[in-house]
């Protein structure tokens, strides 16, 4: 339906207000406007209200179908992805996930194993319409020596199709070994990566955070934390990160993931934390599918009674940048998933109530994570910008979010791509 080359004009398509900055059009109560969009030389040459005359190319009438910019997935773990068949989570708990993954990493994560699973993940993400991915890389010794070179090679292979970023991942106690952490930060900087740690309530948290910020400032790195992935109300490391950012005068971007415990804390505590997060300019990403899976799982005889996600509405209300992302895929932290950001958005709509009104929530899978990842122009559709978009069947939110949209059309640089999901059987030999 979409030409594979040349210039063309898509007429009668629906674009969303939150993802088309400055577009002069009439938007309905769902936030959609009917427009015509011209594409030439891999770029969007014009967007105008539907029905206005336009000269360039052949017109293709899409009968009101929704078109969204390609997705940006700012929090994944493609180094862990797809190990489930050989290392499942024995009981679905967070500790079960941590222990199973650690054992698998020690035993199995050779460069080839990591590279092949990463490539599999990226092929899925690309086919689903994602254009940029940030992954965390387990960086506890000796894995950092294996996974960072693999990441650099994979990023190079995928250049032009997926912008791949990486952040190191280690428990905050790992920072206590100053010499080793300094070497890691240098390695991360050498790979143009992001400095990341997992924070929880250790007695010397503030001191360790200061070391993390000192390394980031010294090397000009952005920061990416996993914080408070627990229901423990005493877990306030999000607040500690905000305070550390303020007293260190940090000027880079900071993304904080999870922040589950915040949803369990009393309002006064929550408001104090959110004020500091807003003041420090932190961005927060929620991982709704993973949180739903791992949080409030006590034993086999109980039903979960909370959703596990953090307070995105209250954050957005305060002007804090908020995103949602995939997190884990088919590994002990999450048994399912395929790096499909439409699935993430669909699940977020249900779990986090991204509706009534939808408002500008679509930014959470597009322009907001693009800003956090410093990807200029990604996550929006505008004249002069790249023609990287997804054409869906749905003509409204209720149509778009009710079906998997497996037959969506993904357009990159103006051309419809071959959407081939990799076959699971490809990984069989790594799973024995
Ligand atoms: Zn994560």
CSV table of C-alpha atoms and ligand atoms in Angstrom, one decimal:
chain,number,residue,atom,x,y,z
A,1,UNK,CA,0.0,0.0,0.0
A,2,UNK,CA,2.9,2.4,0.8
A,3,UNK,CA,5.3,2.8,-2.1
A,4,UNK,CA,8.7,1.4,-1.4
A,5,UNK,CA,10.4,4.5,-2.8
A,6,UNK,CA,9.8,7.9,-4.3
A,7,UNK,CA,7.4,10.6,-3.4
A,8,UNK,CA,3.9,10.1,-2.4
A,9,UNK,CA,1.0,11.7,-0.5
A,10,UNK,CA,-1.0,9.9,2.2
A,11,UNK,CA,-4.4,11.4,2.5
A,12,UNK,CA,-7.1,11.1,5.1
A,13,UNK,CA,-4.8,9.9,7.9
A,14,UNK,CA,-5.2,10.6,11.6
A,15,UNK,CA,-2.4,12.3,13.5
A,16,UNK,CA,-2.4,13.0,17.3
A,17,UNK,CA,-2.1,16.5,18.7
A,18,UNK,CA,0.6,15.5,21.2
A,19,UNK,CA,2.9,14.2,18.6
A,20,UNK,CA,2.5,16.9,15.9
A,21,UNK,CA,3.9,20.1,17.4
A,22,UNK,CA,2.6,23.2,15.8
A,23,UNK,CA,0.2,21.5,13.4
A,24,UNK,CA,-2.7,23.8,12.5
A,25,UNK,CA,-5.7,21.5,12.2
A,26,UNK,CA,-9.0,20.6,13.9
A,27,UNK,CA,-8.6,18.0,16.6
A,28,UNK,CA,-11.4,15.8,17.8
A,29,UNK,CA,-12.0,14.9,21.5
A,30,UNK,CA,-9.6,12.0,21.2
A,31,UNK,CA,-6.9,14.5,20.1
A,32,UNK,CA,-6.8,13.3,16.4
A,33,UNK,CA,-7.0,15.5,13.3
A,34,UNK,CA,-7.6,14.3,9.8
A,35,UNK,CA,-4.7,15.4,7.6
A,36,UNK,CA,-2.8,14.7,4.4
A,37,UNK,CA,0.9,14.1,4.6
A,38,UNK,CA,3.4,14.3,1.7
A,39,UNK,CA,6.6,12.3,1.7
A,40,UNK,CA,9.6,12.9,-0.5
A,41,UNK,CA,13.3,11.8,-0.3
A,42,UNK,CA,12.8,10.1,3.1
A,43,UNK,CA,11.3,13.2,4.7
A,44,UNK,CA,7.9,14.5,5.5
A,45,UNK,CA,7.6,17.5,3.1
A,46,UNK,CA,4.2,18.7,4.2
A,47,UNK,CA,1.3,18.1,6.6
A,48,UNK,CA,-2.0,19.9,6.0
A,49,UNK,CA,-5.6,19.6,6.9
A,50,UNK,CA,-7.3,16.8,5.0
A,51,UNK,CA,-8.8,17.8,1.7
A,52,UNK,CA,-6.6,20.8,0.9
A,53,UNK,CA,-5.1,20.5,-2.6
A,54,UNK,CA,-1.5,19.3,-2.7
A,55,UNK,CA,0.6,18.8,-5.8
A,56,UNK,CA,3.3,16.3,-5.0
A,57,UNK,CA,3.2,12.6,-6.0
A,58,UNK,CA,0.5,10.0,-6.0
A,59,UNK,CA,-2.2,10.2,-3.4
A,60,UNK,CA,-3.0,7.2,-1.2
A,61,UNK,CA,-6.3,7.4,0.7
A,62,UNK,CA,-5.9,5.8,4.1
A,63,UNK,CA,-9.5,6.2,5.1
A,64,UNK,CA,-8.9,7.7,8.6
A,65,UNK,CA,-6.2,5.3,9.8
A,66,UNK,CA,-4.0,6.4,12.7
A,67,UNK,CA,-0.4,7.2,11.9
A,68,UNK,CA,2.1,7.5,14.8
A,69,UNK,CA,5.8,8.4,14.8
A,70,UNK,CA,8.1,5.4,15.3
A,71,UNK,CA,8.5,4.5,19.0
A,72,UNK,CA,11.3,5.2,21.4
A,73,UNK,CA,11.9,2.5,24.0
A,74,UNK,CA,14.1,4.0,26.7
A,75,UNK,CA,14.4,1.2,29.2
A,76,UNK,CA,15.2,-2.4,28.1
A,77,UNK,CA,17.5,-5.3,29.0
A,78,UNK,CA,18.4,-6.9,25.7
A,79,UNK,CA,21.4,-8.5,27.2
A,80,UNK,CA,19.0,-10.6,29.3
A,81,UNK,CA,16.4,-11.1,26.7
A,82,UNK,CA,15.0,-14.5,25.7
A,83,UNK,CA,16.9,-16.6,28.2
A,84,UNK,CA,13.6,-17.8,29.7
A,85,UNK,CA,13.6,-21.3,28.1
A,86,UNK,CA,16.9,-22.2,29.7
A,87,UNK,CA,16.5,-20.2,32.9
A,88,UNK,CA,12.9,-19.5,34.0
A,89,UNK,CA,12.0,-17.7,37.2
A,90,UNK,CA,11.2,-20.5,39.7
A,91,UNK,CA,8.5,-18.6,41.6
A,92,UNK,CA,7.9,-15.3,39.7
A,93,UNK,CA,9.4,-13.2,42.5
A,94,UNK,CA,12.0,-10.4,42.3
A,95,UNK,CA,14.5,-12.4,44.2
A,96,UNK,CA,13.8,-15.4,42.0
A,97,UNK,CA,14.5,-13.3,39.0
A,98,UNK,CA,17.7,-11.8,40.4
A,99,UNK,CA,19.2,-15.2,41.4
A,100,UNK,CA,18.2,-17.0,38.2
A,101,UNK,CA,19.6,-14.2,36.0
A,102,UNK,CA,22.8,-14.1,38.0
A,103,UNK,CA,23.3,-17.9,37.6
A,104,UNK,CA,22.6,-17.7,33.9
A,105,UNK,CA,25.0,-14.8,33.4
A,106,UNK,CA,27.8,-16.5,35.1
A,107,UNK,CA,27.4,-19.7,33.2
A,108,UNK,CA,26.3,-18.7,29.8
A,109,UNK,CA,26.8,-15.1,28.7
A,110,UNK,CA,29.6,-15.4,26.2
A,111,UNK,CA,30.0,-12.7,23.6
A,112,UNK,CA,28.3,-14.8,21.0
A,113,UNK,CA,25.4,-15.7,23.3
A,114,UNK,CA,24.8,-12.0,24.2
A,115,UNK,CA,25.2,-10.8,20.6
A,116,UNK,CA,22.7,-13.3,19.1
A,117,UNK,CA,20.0,-12.6,21.7
A,118,UNK,CA,20.5,-8.9,21.4
A,119,UNK,CA,20.1,-9.1,17.6
A,120,UNK,CA,17.0,-11.2,18.0
A,121,UNK,CA,15.5,-8.5,20.3
A,122,UNK,CA,16.4,-5.7,18.0
A,123,UNK,CA,14.8,-7.4,15.0
A,124,UNK,CA,11.6,-7.7,16.9
A,125,UNK,CA,11.7,-4.1,18.1
A,126,UNK,CA,12.4,-2.9,14.5
A,127,UNK,CA,9.6,-4.9,13.0
A,128,UNK,CA,7.1,-3.5,15.6
A,129,UNK,CA,8.1,0.0,14.6
A,130,UNK,CA,10.7,1.1,17.2
A,131,UNK,CA,13.5,3.4,16.1
A,132,UNK,CA,15.5,3.9,19.2
A,133,UNK,CA,16.3,1.6,22.2
A,134,UNK,CA,18.2,2.1,25.4
A,135,UNK,CA,19.4,-1.1,27.0
A,136,UNK,CA,20.9,-1.7,30.4
A,137,UNK,CA,23.9,-3.9,30.4
A,138,UNK,CA,24.7,-6.1,33.4
A,139,UNK,CA,28.2,-4.8,34.3
A,140,UNK,CA,29.3,-6.8,37.3
A,141,UNK,CA,32.7,-8.3,36.8
A,142,UNK,CA,33.7,-9.9,34.5
A,143,UNK,CA,30.5,-9.4,32.4
A,144,UNK,CA,31.3,-5.7,31.6
A,145,UNK,CA,34.4,-6.9,29.6
A,146,UNK,CA,32.2,-9.1,27.5
A,147,UNK,CA,29.0,-7.1,27.0
A,148,UNK,CA,30.3,-3.6,26.3
A,149,UNK,CA,32.3,-4.6,23.2
A,150,UNK,CA,29.3,-6.7,22.0
A,151,UNK,CA,27.1,-3.6,22.5
A,152,UNK,CA,29.4,-1.4,20.5
A,153,UNK,CA,29.5,-3.9,17.6
A,154,UNK,CA,25.7,-4.4,17.6
A,155,UNK,CA,25.1,-0.7,17.7
A,156,UNK,CA,27.3,-0.3,14.7
A,157,UNK,CA,25.4,-3.1,12.8
A,158,UNK,CA,22.1,-1.5,13.6
A,159,UNK,CA,23.0,2.1,12.8
A,160,UNK,CA,20.4,3.7,10.6
A,161,UNK,CA,17.7,1.3,11.7
A,162,UNK,CA,17.8,1.5,15.5
A,163,UNK,CA,19.6,4.1,17.5
A,164,UNK,CA,21.0,1.9,20.3
A,165,UNK,CA,22.2,3.3,23.6
A,166,UNK,CA,23.5,1.4,26.7
A,167,UNK,CA,23.7,2.1,30.4
A,168,UNK,CA,25.7,0.0,32.8
A,169,UNK,CA,23.8,-1.9,35.5
A,170,UNK,CA,25.1,-2.9,38.9
A,171,UNK,CA,23.9,-2.8,42.4
A,172,UNK,CA,24.8,0.4,44.2
A,173,UNK,CA,27.2,-1.5,46.6
A,174,UNK,CA,29.4,-2.1,43.5
A,175,UNK,CA,30.4,1.6,43.7
A,176,UNK,CA,32.2,1.0,47.0
A,177,UNK,CA,35.1,-0.4,45.0
A,178,UNK,CA,36.2,3.0,43.9
A,179,UNK,CA,39.0,2.0,41.6
A,180,UNK,CA,36.9,-0.6,39.8
A,181,UNK,CA,33.9,1.8,39.5
A,182,UNK,CA,36.2,4.5,38.1
A,183,UNK,CA,37.4,2.0,35.5
A,184,UNK,CA,33.8,1.1,34.6
A,185,UNK,CA,32.8,4.7,34.2
A,186,UNK,CA,35.8,5.2,31.9
A,187,UNK,CA,34.7,2.2,29.9
A,188,UNK,CA,31.2,3.5,29.7
A,189,UNK,CA,32.4,7.0,28.6
A,190,UNK,CA,34.6,5.4,26.0
A,191,UNK,CA,31.6,3.7,24.5
A,192,UNK,CA,29.5,6.9,24.7
A,193,UNK,CA,27.2,5.1,27.1
A,194,UNK,CA,25.2,6.2,30.1
A,195,UNK,CA,26.2,5.7,33.7
A,196,UNK,CA,23.6,3.6,35.6
A,197,UNK,CA,23.2,1.8,38.9
A,198,UNK,CA,20.4,0.1,40.9
A,199,UNK,CA,19.6,2.0,44.1
A,200,UNK,CA,18.1,0.7,47.3
A,201,UNK,CA,18.4,1.6,51.0
A,202,UNK,CA,22.0,0.8,52.0
A,203,UNK,CA,23.4,2.7,55.0
A,204,UNK,CA,26.0,4.6,52.9
A,205,UNK,CA,23.6,5.4,50.0
A,206,UNK,CA,24.2,9.2,50.0
A,207,UNK,CA,28.0,8.7,49.9
A,208,UNK,CA,27.8,6.2,47.1
A,209,UNK,CA,25.4,8.4,45.1
A,210,UNK,CA,27.9,11.2,45.4
A,211,UNK,CA,30.5,9.0,43.8
A,212,UNK,CA,28.2,8.1,41.0
A,213,UNK,CA,27.5,11.8,40.3
A,214,UNK,CA,31.2,12.7,40.6
A,215,UNK,CA,32.0,10.2,37.9
A,216,UNK,CA,29.2,11.4,35.7
A,217,UNK,CA,30.3,15.0,36.1
A,218,UNK,CA,34.0,14.2,35.5
A,219,UNK,CA,33.2,12.3,32.3
A,220,UNK,CA,30.2,14.2,31.0
A,221,UNK,CA,27.8,11.3,31.3
A,222,UNK,CA,24.0,11.2,31.6
A,223,UNK,CA,22.6,9.0,34.4
A,224,UNK,CA,20.1,6.2,34.4
A,225,UNK,CA,18.9,4.6,37.7
A,226,UNK,CA,16.8,1.6,38.7
A,227,UNK,CA,15.2,2.8,42.0
A,228,UNK,CA,13.0,1.4,44.6
A,229,UNK,CA,11.7,-1.6,42.7
A,230,UNK,CA,9.9,-2.9,45.8
A,231,UNK,CA,6.7,-2.4,47.8
A,232,UNK,CA,8.8,-1.5,50.9
A,233,UNK,CA,7.5,1.9,52.0
A,234,UNK,CA,11.0,2.7,53.6
A,235,UNK,CA,12.5,2.6,50.1
A,236,UNK,CA,13.1,6.3,49.3
A,237,UNK,CA,16.2,6.2,47.0
A,238,UNK,CA,14.3,8.2,44.3
A,239,UNK,CA,14.3,11.2,46.8
A,240,UNK,CA,17.9,10.6,47.6
A,241,UNK,CA,18.8,10.7,43.8
A,242,UNK,CA,17.0,14.0,43.5
A,243,UNK,CA,18.7,15.4,46.5
A,244,UNK,CA,22.1,14.2,45.3
A,245,UNK,CA,21.5,15.8,41.9
A,246,UNK,CA,20.6,19.1,43.5
A,247,UNK,CA,23.6,19.3,45.9
A,248,UNK,CA,26.0,18.1,43.2
A,249,UNK,CA,24.7,20.7,40.7
A,250,UNK,CA,24.3,18.0,38.1
A,251,UNK,CA,23.4,19.3,34.6
A,252,UNK,CA,23.1,16.2,32.5
A,253,UNK,CA,20.0,14.1,31.9
A,254,UNK,CA,18.8,11.7,34.6
A,255,UNK,CA,16.3,9.0,34.0
A,256,UNK,CA,15.0,7.0,36.9
A,257,UNK,CA,13.1,3.7,36.4
A,258,UNK,CA,10.5,1.8,38.5
A,259,UNK,CA,10.0,3.9,41.7
A,260,UNK,CA,7.4,1.3,42.7
A,261,UNK,CA,7.5,2.0,46.5
A,262,UNK,CA,6.4,5.6,45.9
A,263,UNK,CA,2.9,4.3,45.2
A,264,UNK,CA,2.8,2.7,48.7
A,265,UNK,CA,3.9,5.8,50.7
A,266,UNK,CA,1.8,8.4,52.6
A,267,UNK,CA,0.9,11.5,50.6
A,268,UNK,CA,3.2,13.9,52.6
A,269,UNK,CA,6.2,11.7,51.9
A,270,UNK,CA,5.2,11.4,48.2
A,271,UNK,CA,4.7,15.2,47.7
A,272,UNK,CA,8.1,16.0,49.3
A,273,UNK,CA,9.8,13.5,47.0
A,274,UNK,CA,7.9,14.7,43.9
A,275,UNK,CA,8.8,18.3,44.6
A,276,UNK,CA,12.5,17.4,44.8
A,277,UNK,CA,12.3,15.2,41.6
A,278,UNK,CA,10.7,18.1,39.7
A,279,UNK,CA,13.2,20.7,41.1
A,280,UNK,CA,16.1,18.4,40.1
A,281,UNK,CA,14.6,17.9,36.6
A,282,UNK,CA,14.6,14.1,36.8
A,283,UNK,CA,12.7,12.1,34.2
A,284,UNK,CA,10.9,8.9,35.3
A,285,UNK,CA,10.1,5.8,33.3
A,286,UNK,CA,7.5,3.3,34.5
A,287,UNK,CA,7.8,-0.3,33.3
A,288,UNK,CA,4.1,-1.4,33.7
A,289,UNK,CA,4.3,-4.9,32.3
A,290,UNK,CA,7.3,-5.9,34.4
A,291,UNK,CA,6.0,-4.2,37.5
A,292,UNK,CA,2.6,-5.9,37.2
A,293,UNK,CA,4.4,-9.3,36.9
A,294,UNK,CA,6.9,-9.0,39.7
A,295,UNK,CA,5.3,-6.7,42.3
A,296,UNK,CA,2.9,-7.9,45.0
A,297,UNK,CA,3.8,-11.5,44.2
A,298,UNK,CA,3.9,-13.1,47.6
A,299,UNK,CA,3.3,-16.8,47.2
A,300,UNK,CA,1.2,-19.1,45.1
A,301,UNK,CA,-1.9,-18.7,47.3
A,302,UNK,CA,-2.4,-15.0,47.1
A,303,UNK,CA,-3.9,-12.6,44.6
A,304,UNK,CA,-2.0,-9.4,43.8
A,305,UNK,CA,-3.7,-6.4,45.2
A,306,UNK,CA,-1.8,-3.5,43.7
A,307,UNK,CA,-0.5,-2.8,40.2
A,308,UNK,CA,3.1,-2.1,41.0
A,309,UNK,CA,3.5,1.0,38.9
A,310,UNK,CA,4.6,4.4,40.1
A,311,UNK,CA,2.7,7.7,40.3
A,312,UNK,CA,3.0,8.9,36.7
A,313,UNK,CA,-0.1,11.1,36.8
A,314,UNK,CA,1.1,13.0,39.9
A,315,UNK,CA,4.5,13.4,38.3
A,316,UNK,CA,3.3,14.7,35.0
A,317,UNK,CA,1.0,17.1,36.8
A,318,UNK,CA,4.2,18.6,38.4
A,319,UNK,CA,5.9,18.9,35.0
A,320,UNK,CA,8.2,15.9,35.5
A,321,UNK,CA,8.9,14.1,32.2
A,322,UNK,CA,7.4,10.7,32.3
A,323,UNK,CA,7.8,7.7,29.9
A,324,UNK,CA,6.8,4.0,29.8
A,325,UNK,CA,9.0,1.3,28.3
A,326,UNK,CA,9.4,-2.4,27.7
A,327,UNK,CA,11.9,-3.4,30.4
A,328,UNK,CA,12.6,-7.2,30.3
A,329,UNK,CA,11.5,-9.6,27.6
A,330,UNK,CA,11.3,-13.4,28.1
A,331,UNK,CA,13.8,-13.6,31.0
A,332,UNK,CA,13.4,-14.3,34.7
A,333,UNK,CA,12.2,-10.7,35.4
A,334,UNK,CA,9.3,-11.0,32.9
A,335,UNK,CA,8.3,-14.2,31.2
A,336,UNK,CA,6.7,-12.5,28.2
A,337,UNK,CA,7.2,-9.5,26.0
A,338,UNK,CA,8.6,-8.8,22.5
A,339,UNK,CA,9.8,-5.1,22.6
A,340,UNK,CA,6.5,-4.0,21.0
A,341,UNK,CA,5.9,-0.5,22.2
A,342,UNK,CA,2.3,-0.6,21.1
A,343,UNK,CA,1.8,-3.4,23.5
A,344,UNK,CA,3.5,-1.4,26.2
A,345,UNK,CA,1.2,1.6,25.5
A,346,UNK,CA,-1.9,-0.6,25.4
A,347,UNK,CA,-0.9,-2.2,28.7
A,348,UNK,CA,0.0,1.2,30.2
A,349,UNK,CA,-3.4,2.5,29.2
A,350,UNK,CA,-5.1,-0.2,31.2
A,351,UNK,CA,-2.7,-0.4,34.2
A,352,UNK,CA,-1.9,3.4,34.5
A,353,UNK,CA,-5.1,4.8,33.1
A,354,UNK,CA,-3.7,6.7,30.1
A,355,UNK,CA,-7.3,7.6,29.2
A,356,UNK,CA,-10.4,9.7,29.9
A,357,UNK,CA,-8.8,11.9,28.7
A,358,UNK,CA,-5.9,10.4,26.7
A,359,UNK,CA,-4.5,14.0,26.7
A,360,UNK,CA,-0.8,13.9,25.9
A,361,UNK,CA,0.0,10.4,27.2
A,362,UNK,CA,1.2,9.2,23.7
A,363,UNK,CA,4.3,11.4,24.3
A,364,UNK,CA,5.3,8.8,26.9
A,365,UNK,CA,6.4,6.3,24.2
A,366,UNK,CA,7.7,8.8,21.7
A,367,UNK,CA,8.9,12.4,22.1
A,368,UNK,CA,9.5,12.3,25.9
A,369,UNK,CA,11.9,9.3,25.9
A,370,UNK,CA,13.4,10.8,22.7
A,371,UNK,CA,14.2,14.0,24.7
A,372,UNK,CA,15.6,12.0,27.6
A,373,UNK,CA,17.8,10.1,25.1
A,374,UNK,CA,18.8,13.3,23.3
A,375,UNK,CA,17.4,12.1,20.0
A,376,UNK,CA,16.6,15.3,18.1
A,377,UNK,CA,13.4,15.1,16.1
A,378,UNK,CA,12.5,11.6,17.1
A,379,UNK,CA,9.0,10.9,18.4
A,380,UNK,CA,7.1,13.6,16.5
A,381,UNK,CA,5.8,14.0,13.0
A,382,UNK,CA,6.4,17.4,11.4
A,383,UNK,CA,7.2,18.9,8.0
A,384,UNK,CA,10.9,18.8,7.4
A,385,UNK,CA,11.3,15.8,9.8
A,386,UNK,CA,12.2,12.2,8.9
A,387,UNK,CA,9.4,10.0,7.4
A,388,UNK,CA,9.6,7.4,10.2
A,389,UNK,CA,6.1,6.4,11.1
A,390,UNK,CA,3.7,3.5,11.7
A,391,UNK,CA,0.3,3.2,9.9
A,392,UNK,CA,-2.2,1.3,11.9
A,393,UNK,CA,-5.7,-0.1,11.1
A,394,UNK,CA,-7.3,1.6,14.0
A,395,UNK,CA,-9.0,4.9,13.5
A,396,UNK,CA,-9.6,5.8,17.1
A,397,UNK,CA,-8.1,4.8,20.5
A,398,UNK,CA,-10.7,2.1,21.1
A,399,UNK,CA,-9.9,0.5,17.7
A,400,UNK,CA,-6.1,1.0,18.0
A,401,UNK,CA,-5.8,-0.5,21.5
A,402,UNK,CA,-8.2,-3.4,21.2
A,403,UNK,CA,-6.3,-5.5,18.7
A,404,UNK,CA,-2.6,-6.4,18.4
A,405,UNK,CA,-2.3,-4.5,15.1
A,406,UNK,CA,0.0,-7.2,13.9
A,407,UNK,CA,-0.6,-6.0,10.3
A,408,UNK,CA,0.6,-2.4,11.0
A,409,UNK,CA,2.8,-0.9,8.3
A,410,UNK,CA,6.2,0.5,9.4
A,411,UNK,CA,7.7,3.2,7.3
A,412,UNK,CA,11.4,4.2,7.7
A,413,UNK,CA,13.0,7.0,5.7
A,414,UNK,CA,9.8,7.1,3.7
A,415,UNK,CA,9.8,3.4,2.8
A,416,UNK,CA,7.7,0.6,4.1
A,417,UNK,CA,10.0,-2.0,5.7
A,418,UNK,CA,9.8,-5.7,5.5
A,419,UNK,CA,8.3,-6.6,8.9
A,420,UNK,CA,9.7,-10.0,9.6
A,421,UNK,CA,9.6,-11.1,13.3
A,422,UNK,CA,12.5,-13.5,14.0
A,423,UNK,CA,11.5,-17.2,14.6
A,424,UNK,CA,12.0,-18.4,18.2
A,425,UNK,CA,13.5,-21.6,16.8
A,426,UNK,CA,16.6,-19.5,15.9
A,427,UNK,CA,17.5,-19.4,19.5
A,428,UNK,CA,16.9,-23.1,20.3
A,429,UNK,CA,20.6,-24.0,20.1
A,430,UNK,CA,21.4,-21.3,22.7
A,431,UNK,CA,18.8,-22.8,25.1
A,432,UNK,CA,20.1,-26.3,25.5
B,1,LIG,ZN1,15.0,-2.5,34.1
